[in-house]
Structure formats: structure tokens, C-alpha cells
Coordinates of C-alpha atoms in Angstrom, one line a residue:
X1 CA 166.8 -149.1 64.6
X2 CA 165.9 -148.0 68.4
X3 CA 169.5 -147.8 69.5
X4 CA 169.9 -145.8 66.4
X5 CA 167.5 -143.3 67.5
X6 CA 167.2 -142.6 71.3
X7 CA 164.8 -140.4 72.9
X8 CA 164.8 -138.4 76.0
X9 CA 162.9 -137.3 78.7
X10 CA 161.4 -133.3 77.6
X11 CA 159.7 -130.6 78.3
X12 CA 156.8 -129.2 75.8
X13 CA 159.4 -126.8 75.6
X14 CA 162.3 -128.3 74.5
X15 CA 159.9 -130.7 72.1
X16 CA 158.6 -127.4 70.5
X17 CA 162.8 -126.3 70.4
X18 CA 163.0 -129.6 68.2
X19 CA 160.3 -129.2 66.3
X20 CA 161.3 -126.2 65.1
X21 CA 164.6 -127.4 64.0
X22 CA 163.5 -130.4 61.9
X23 CA 160.6 -127.1 60.5
X24 CA 164.5 -124.6 60.2
X25 CA 165.9 -127.5 58.2
X26 CA 162.8 -128.9 55.9
X27 CA 162.2 -124.9 54.8
X28 CA 166.5 -124.7 54.2
X29 CA 166.7 -127.6 52.0
X30 CA 163.5 -126.3 50.0
X31 CA 164.7 -122.9 49.8
X32 CA 168.4 -123.8 48.5
X33 CA 166.4 -125.2 45.3
X34 CA 164.1 -122.5 45.0
X35 CA 167.3 -120.3 45.2
X36 CA 169.4 -121.6 42.6
X37 CA 166.3 -122.4 39.6
X38 CA 167.3 -119.9 37.6
X39 CA 170.9 -120.7 37.7
X40 CA 170.8 -124.7 37.0
X41 CA 168.4 -123.6 34.2
X42 CA 171.0 -121.2 32.8
X43 CA 173.6 -123.9 33.0
X44 CA 170.8 -126.3 31.9
X45 CA 170.2 -123.7 28.8
X46 CA 166.6 -124.9 29.1
X47 CA 163.6 -122.5 28.3
X48 CA 160.9 -121.2 30.4
X49 CA 158.4 -124.2 29.4
X50 CA 160.9 -126.0 29.6
X51 CA 161.5 -125.9 33.3
X52 CA 157.6 -126.0 33.1
X53 CA 158.4 -129.3 31.9
X54 CA 161.1 -130.4 34.2
X55 CA 158.7 -129.3 37.1
X56 CA 156.7 -131.2 36.7
X57 CA 158.5 -134.2 37.7
X58 CA 157.8 -132.7 41.9
X59 CA 153.8 -133.9 41.6
X60 CA 155.0 -137.1 39.7
X61 CA 157.5 -138.0 42.5
X62 CA 155.0 -136.9 45.4
X63 CA 151.9 -138.5 44.1
X64 CA 154.2 -141.6 43.8
X65 CA 154.5 -141.3 47.9
X66 CA 151.0 -140.7 48.1
X67 CA 149.8 -144.2 47.9
X68 CA 152.2 -144.7 51.3
X69 CA 151.8 -141.8 53.2
X70 CA 149.5 -142.3 55.8
X71 CA 150.3 -146.0 56.3
X72 CA 154.1 -145.4 56.9
X73 CA 153.3 -143.0 59.3
X74 CA 151.2 -145.2 61.4
X75 CA 153.5 -148.2 60.8
X76 CA 156.7 -146.6 62.3
X77 CA 155.1 -142.9 63.3
X78 CA 156.1 -139.1 62.7
X79 CA 159.2 -139.3 64.0
X80 CA 161.1 -141.9 62.1
X81 CA 159.6 -140.9 60.0
X82 CA 160.4 -137.4 59.8
X83 CA 164.5 -138.1 60.3
X84 CA 164.4 -140.5 57.7
X85 CA 163.1 -138.8 55.1
X86 CA 164.7 -136.0 55.2
X87 CA 168.6 -137.7 55.8
X88 CA 166.6 -138.4 51.9
X89 CA 165.4 -135.3 51.3
X90 CA 168.9 -133.9 52.0
X91 CA 170.2 -136.1 49.9
X92 CA 168.1 -135.3 47.1
X93 CA 169.0 -131.6 47.3
X94 CA 172.9 -132.8 46.6
X95 CA 171.6 -134.8 43.6
X96 CA 170.0 -131.8 42.3
X97 CA 173.3 -129.9 42.2
X98 CA 174.8 -133.0 40.2
X99 CA 172.6 -133.2 37.4
X100 CA 174.2 -133.4 33.3
X101 CA 171.3 -133.3 31.6
X102 CA 167.8 -132.9 31.9
X103 CA 167.2 -136.9 32.3
X104 CA 168.7 -135.7 35.0
X105 CA 167.1 -133.6 36.5
X106 CA 164.1 -134.6 36.1
X107 CA 164.7 -138.2 38.1
X108 CA 166.4 -135.9 40.7
X109 CA 163.3 -133.9 41.2
X110 CA 161.0 -137.3 41.1
X111 CA 163.1 -138.4 44.7
X112 CA 163.0 -134.9 45.7
X113 CA 159.5 -135.2 45.9
X114 CA 158.7 -137.9 47.2
X115 CA 160.9 -137.4 50.1
X116 CA 159.4 -133.7 50.1
X117 CA 155.7 -135.3 50.9
X118 CA 157.1 -137.5 53.3
X119 CA 158.9 -134.7 55.1
X120 CA 155.8 -132.5 55.3
X121 CA 153.1 -135.1 57.2
X122 CA 155.5 -136.7 59.4
X123 CA 157.0 -132.6 60.6
X124 CA 153.3 -131.3 61.1
X125 CA 152.1 -134.2 62.5
X126 CA 154.7 -133.5 65.5
X127 CA 153.8 -129.9 65.0
X128 CA 150.3 -131.1 66.2
X129 CA 151.8 -133.5 69.2
X130 CA 153.8 -130.1 70.3
X131 CA 150.3 -128.3 69.2
X132 CA 148.4 -129.8 72.1
X133 CA 150.7 -129.7 74.9
X134 CA 150.5 -126.1 74.5
X135 CA 146.5 -126.5 74.3
X136 CA 146.8 -123.1 72.1
X137 CA 146.9 -122.1 68.6
X138 CA 151.3 -122.3 67.9
X139 CA 151.3 -123.9 64.6
X140 CA 151.4 -121.4 62.5
X141 CA 154.6 -120.7 64.5
X142 CA 156.2 -123.6 63.4
X143 CA 155.6 -122.7 59.8
X144 CA 156.8 -119.2 60.7
X145 CA 160.1 -120.9 61.4
X146 CA 159.6 -122.7 58.0
X147 CA 159.9 -119.1 57.3
X148 CA 162.4 -117.7 58.3
X149 CA 164.9 -120.7 56.9
X150 CA 163.3 -119.6 53.0
X151 CA 164.6 -116.7 53.7
X152 CA 168.1 -117.6 54.8
X153 CA 168.0 -119.8 52.1
X154 CA 168.0 -117.5 49.9
X155 CA 170.2 -114.8 51.0
X156 CA 172.5 -117.8 51.2
X157 CA 171.9 -118.5 47.7
X158 CA 172.5 -115.1 47.0
X159 CA 175.9 -115.4 48.5
X160 CA 176.3 -118.3 46.5
X161 CA 175.6 -116.6 43.2
X162 CA 177.8 -113.9 43.6
X163 CA 180.9 -116.1 45.2
X164 CA 180.4 -117.6 41.5
X165 CA 179.5 -121.6 43.8
X166 CA 178.4 -123.9 41.7
X167 CA 174.5 -125.5 43.2
X168 CA 176.9 -128.7 44.3
X169 CA 179.2 -127.2 46.6
X170 CA 176.8 -124.9 47.4
X171 CA 173.3 -127.8 48.0
X172 CA 176.6 -130.1 49.8
X173 CA 177.0 -127.6 53.1
X174 CA 173.5 -127.1 53.4
X175 CA 173.2 -131.7 53.2
X176 CA 175.5 -131.2 56.2
X177 CA 174.0 -128.6 58.3
X178 CA 170.8 -130.8 58.6
X179 CA 172.4 -134.0 59.1
X180 CA 174.2 -132.3 62.0
X181 CA 171.1 -130.5 63.0
X182 CA 168.7 -134.4 62.5
X183 CA 171.6 -135.8 64.9
X184 CA 171.7 -133.2 67.6
X185 CA 167.7 -132.9 68.3
X186 CA 166.4 -136.1 66.5
X187 CA 166.6 -137.7 70.0
X188 CA 163.8 -134.9 71.4
X189 CA 161.0 -135.4 68.7
X190 CA 158.1 -136.8 70.1
X191 CA 158.0 -140.8 69.7
X192 CA 154.5 -141.4 68.3
X193 CA 154.8 -144.7 67.0
X194 CA 150.9 -147.2 67.4
X195 CA 150.1 -150.0 67.3
X196 CA 148.2 -150.1 63.7
X197 CA 147.6 -151.9 60.6
X198 CA 146.4 -148.8 58.3
X199 CA 144.8 -149.1 55.0
X200 CA 148.1 -148.7 52.4
X201 CA 145.2 -146.1 51.6
X202 CA 143.2 -143.3 52.9
X203 CA 139.7 -141.2 51.7
X204 CA 139.7 -138.3 53.0
X205 CA 136.2 -137.8 54.8
X206 CA 134.3 -134.9 53.2
X207 CA 135.5 -131.9 55.5
X208 CA 138.8 -132.7 55.0
X209 CA 138.5 -132.9 51.4
X210 CA 137.3 -128.9 51.8
X211 CA 140.3 -128.4 54.1
X212 CA 142.5 -129.7 51.3
X213 CA 140.6 -127.7 48.7
X214 CA 141.6 -124.5 50.3
X215 CA 145.4 -125.5 50.6
X216 CA 145.5 -126.0 47.3
X217 CA 144.9 -123.1 46.2
X218 CA 146.3 -120.9 48.4
X219 CA 150.3 -123.4 48.0
X220 CA 149.1 -122.6 44.1
X221 CA 149.8 -119.4 44.4
X222 CA 152.8 -120.0 47.4
X223 CA 155.0 -122.7 44.9
X224 CA 154.4 -120.0 41.4
X225 CA 155.9 -117.1 44.8
X226 CA 159.3 -119.7 45.1
X227 CA 159.6 -121.0 42.2
X228 CA 159.3 -118.0 39.2
X229 CA 159.3 -114.6 41.7
X230 CA 163.1 -113.9 41.0
X231 CA 162.5 -115.0 36.6
X232 CA 159.4 -112.4 37.6
X233 CA 161.6 -109.8 39.1
X234 CA 164.5 -110.3 36.2
X235 CA 162.2 -110.9 32.5
X236 CA 159.2 -109.1 33.9
X237 CA 159.4 -106.5 35.9
X238 CA 163.2 -106.2 34.8
X239 CA 165.4 -105.6 38.0
X240 CA 169.5 -105.3 37.4
X241 CA 171.9 -106.7 39.8
X242 CA 170.2 -107.1 43.6
X243 CA 166.9 -106.0 43.1
X244 CA 166.3 -109.9 40.9
X245 CA 165.9 -111.1 44.2
X246 CA 164.3 -108.7 45.9
X247 CA 160.9 -109.7 45.4
X248 CA 161.3 -113.1 46.3
X249 CA 162.9 -112.1 49.8
X250 CA 160.1 -109.3 50.3
X251 CA 157.4 -112.0 49.9
X252 CA 159.6 -114.5 52.3
X253 CA 159.8 -112.0 54.6
X254 CA 156.3 -110.8 54.7
X255 CA 155.6 -114.3 54.7
X256 CA 157.4 -115.2 57.4
X257 CA 156.0 -111.9 59.7
X258 CA 152.6 -113.3 58.9
X259 CA 152.7 -116.5 60.5
X260 CA 154.4 -115.8 64.0
X261 CA 151.0 -113.1 64.0
X262 CA 148.7 -116.3 62.6
X263 CA 147.2 -117.9 66.2
X264 CA 146.8 -114.5 67.6
X265 CA 144.7 -113.2 64.0
X266 CA 143.0 -116.3 64.4
X267 CA 142.1 -116.4 67.8
X268 CA 140.8 -112.8 67.4
X269 CA 138.6 -112.9 64.6
X270 CA 138.3 -116.8 63.7
X271 CA 139.4 -118.7 61.8
X272 CA 137.2 -118.3 58.5
X273 CA 137.5 -114.9 58.5
X274 CA 141.4 -115.4 58.6
X275 CA 140.9 -117.1 56.1
X276 CA 139.5 -115.4 53.2
X277 CA 140.7 -112.2 53.9
X278 CA 143.9 -114.1 53.1
X279 CA 142.8 -115.2 49.7
X280 CA 141.8 -111.2 49.6
X281 CA 145.2 -110.5 50.1
X282 CA 146.8 -112.9 47.9
X283 CA 144.9 -112.1 44.8
X284 CA 144.9 -108.2 45.1
X285 CA 148.8 -108.1 45.7
X286 CA 149.4 -110.7 42.4
X287 CA 147.6 -108.4 40.4
X288 CA 149.3 -105.5 41.5
X289 CA 152.4 -106.9 40.2
X290 CA 150.7 -107.7 37.0
X291 CA 149.2 -104.5 36.4
X292 CA 152.1 -102.3 37.3
X293 CA 155.4 -104.4 36.9
X294 CA 158.0 -101.9 37.7
X295 CA 160.0 -102.4 40.7
X296 CA 158.3 -100.3 43.7
X297 CA 154.9 -101.4 42.7
X298 CA 155.3 -105.1 42.3
X299 CA 157.4 -105.3 45.4
X300 CA 154.2 -103.9 46.9
X301 CA 152.7 -106.7 45.6
X302 CA 154.7 -109.3 46.8
X303 CA 154.4 -108.0 50.2
X304 CA 151.0 -108.3 50.1
X305 CA 150.7 -111.8 48.2
X306 CA 153.2 -112.9 51.8
X307 CA 150.4 -111.8 53.9
X308 CA 148.5 -113.7 52.0
X309 CA 149.1 -116.6 52.4
X310 CA 151.4 -116.5 55.8
X311 CA 148.5 -117.9 57.6
X312 CA 146.5 -120.1 55.5
X313 CA 147.9 -123.6 55.6
X314 CA 149.3 -123.6 58.6
X315 CA 145.3 -122.8 60.0
X316 CA 144.0 -125.8 58.0
X317 CA 146.8 -127.8 59.1
X318 CA 145.8 -126.7 63.0
X319 CA 142.0 -127.7 61.7
X320 CA 142.9 -131.3 61.1
X321 CA 145.3 -132.1 63.1
X322 CA 141.8 -131.6 65.2
X323 CA 140.1 -134.3 62.9
X324 CA 137.9 -136.6 64.6
X325 CA 137.6 -139.0 62.4
X326 CA 141.1 -140.1 61.5
X327 CA 144.0 -139.8 63.8
X328 CA 146.7 -136.2 63.4
X329 CA 149.0 -138.3 61.0
X330 CA 146.5 -139.8 58.8
X331 CA 144.0 -136.3 58.8
X332 CA 147.0 -134.5 58.3
X333 CA 148.7 -136.6 54.5
X334 CA 145.7 -136.4 53.6
X335 CA 145.2 -132.8 53.7
X336 CA 149.0 -132.1 53.1
X337 CA 148.7 -134.7 49.9
X338 CA 146.3 -131.9 48.3
X339 CA 147.3 -129.2 49.4
X340 CA 151.4 -129.6 48.3
X341 CA 150.0 -130.9 45.1
X342 CA 149.3 -127.8 44.6
X343 CA 152.7 -126.1 45.6
X344 CA 154.6 -128.4 42.8
X345 CA 151.3 -128.1 40.0
X346 CA 151.8 -124.4 40.6
X347 CA 155.4 -123.7 39.1
X348 CA 155.4 -126.0 36.2
X349 CA 151.8 -124.7 35.4
X350 CA 153.4 -120.9 35.4
X351 CA 156.3 -122.8 32.9
X352 CA 153.6 -123.6 29.9
X353 CA 151.6 -120.8 30.8
X354 CA 154.3 -118.8 29.9
X355 CA 155.7 -120.6 27.4
X356 CA 152.5 -120.9 25.3
X357 CA 151.7 -116.3 26.2
X358 CA 153.6 -114.9 28.9
X359 CA 154.8 -114.5 32.7
X360 CA 151.9 -111.8 34.2
X361 CA 149.6 -114.0 32.0
X362 CA 150.6 -116.9 34.6
X363 CA 150.8 -114.7 37.1
X364 CA 147.1 -113.7 36.5
X365 CA 145.9 -117.0 36.6
X366 CA 147.8 -117.8 40.1
X367 CA 145.7 -114.3 41.0
X368 CA 142.8 -116.6 40.8
X369 CA 144.1 -119.2 42.9
X370 CA 144.1 -116.6 45.9
X371 CA 140.2 -115.6 44.8
X372 CA 139.4 -119.6 44.8
X373 CA 140.8 -119.8 48.1
X374 CA 138.5 -116.6 49.4
X375 CA 135.8 -118.2 47.9
X376 CA 135.9 -121.5 49.7
X377 CA 136.7 -121.0 52.8
X378 CA 133.3 -118.8 52.6
X379 CA 131.2 -121.8 51.7
X380 CA 133.2 -124.6 53.4
X381 CA 132.1 -125.2 57.0
X382 CA 134.8 -124.6 59.1

């Protein structure tokens, strides 16, 4: 295995570029799936409620991976875990394009969710290692790269839809890009394997649980925007043509922008204040889109949501990576697992509420999660 994963001498800049490339591939993989959800929903003739049920497969996969996350990363290190998990993640993406019925889609999404948790933990652990070398906050910028990848993935998805290219061919192209990138940069990641007999399950301490809850609330909003923004613009805003994807594009644009300035903003105004403002922006943006479901007002709302969710997760992960009670990998495994559950639970919950009431009702509930970010950030000792 070591022969297949050569390690080179690198500067901190080289490590930052390599980690950034892996963040981009991770974001591209997820955004490729998100950009074709509406297509797959139509191909399989799924209602909003049925789609919500199918999307629950991803958090199920994540829950299945939860007992092993911290243990695996202490056994083989974040470098090997990231390489292996990202390969599996991209393979699962291809299988999503092959699904011919609901059962197959559920199975593929479960595996997709399993791999996503391992990728999320390992790539953020690598980011914390790079941040330590720089001795200043840079983790949010990595998440900005992830957002740029999401923006790129959305653009590619729009192009593929416009050319009537089926998801399998679309996902196959993304798979090839990811594999090539892994081959090019894997040798420049930090080899952080440590001899450890870590426990199979790691219970986070109280401070990490609080960070996880803040991330959970914000990621519910973020996950909802990824999976339902296009559908919201189509069915509620009644947008036509290319404007159907405008809300998603606006959200991705401001989320990416916000993450590139989040480190500076938090350093200038403090972590607690940054998280409080982020929660208020998220809630305000969602409520604007719900109360005024028209093209330009909804666009303005989605722009605010992008700014709101942009800084929460990277700042929470950065704080977790500096835990005094656990190693960075184990601490991130605990916090990101709690938080990422929100990212995966939010979309199916919206589907169920939409089936019972309406999409506007669903987005109103998601706005409450933005308020919770502000409340919990105010009460927590950060």
C-alpha cells in the first residue's frame, strides 16, 4: 500500500495546494449529484415526498459509518483515508447515474453517504494540519474552494441538462477528473498516521457537542439549499428556463465569497459574533424567499443565505481541530458527524413536509434552524 502512495517533501504552500485540490474534487463530486437530482426525480417519476424518503438513504449511510470514523483515521491516518474514501465516493457517484429504480437509488445513496462522511472527516483533518503550519486561520478558505467546486459542478450540470446528456455519462466524466487529480496530488498530502489503538466509537466532550449542534443547524440549511433550491425556484417561484437554477447559483456564489473572507472577519470581530451574524443572515434570507416568492426577491434571499451559511462550518471545524482533549482527526470525526447529519437530514425532511403541506412551509422551518445557530452560538462558551 505504501508503494502506491508515495510521499514527497513539500512546503506548506504545496500542502495547501494539494489539500485545496482535494476539497475541490470533494465539492465537485457532491455538486454533480445535487445538480441532477431533479433529472433523476423525473426519470424515476418520484413525487416530492417520495424523493424526500429516498434522500434519507444518505444519512443512513452516514450513521453506518459513524462508529468507524474516528477509529479508522487513527489507524491509517487522514491521508490514506482521504484517498481511499474519495475514490469510493466518486465510484458511488457513477452508480447513482446507473440506478434504474427506487431500490437501486436508495442502495447507491446509502453507500454515497457512507463514503461522504469519511471524505469529510479526512479532508478537514488535512486542512487543520495545513492551518497549523500557517499559524493563522485558513480553514474557511478551503471550504471556499469546496463552494467554488459546487458552483463549477452546478454549471457543468446545467450544461449537461441543456445538452440532454444522461447522468451516467455526466458522472462518469467527473469520476475520471477526480481519479486523475488524486493521482497527481496524493503524494503531497500530509502523512499523519500515528500508532494508536483508538476506540471504535468516540464520545465527544461537552464543548465538541456544542460545536457539533451549531454545525448541525447550519448544515440543515445548507443541505436544503443544495437539494431543493432548484425545485423551489421551479415550483414556488415559477421561474422559467435558465432562471430555474438561478437561486442555486446565487446561493453558491455568495457562499464561496463568504468563505474567502470568513477567516478575516472572524479574526476582526470574533468567532462568537461571526456565528451570531451568520445565523441571522441565514434566517432572514430564507424568510425573504418564503414571504416574497418572486424571482428577484427570492434571489436576494438566497444570496443572504449563502453569506449566512458560508462561515459557520469552517469556523466550527477549525475550533474543533484545536481541541485540547482529543486529536484533530478524532475531534473532527465527532463534530463533523454531528454536523453533517444536518446536511443530510435537512433535504429529506423538506420533502416530507412539502408532501404534507408545501415547500414554502418547509423553507420556513429551515429558517428556524438559522435562528438556532444564533441562539446556540450566543449561549455556548466559544
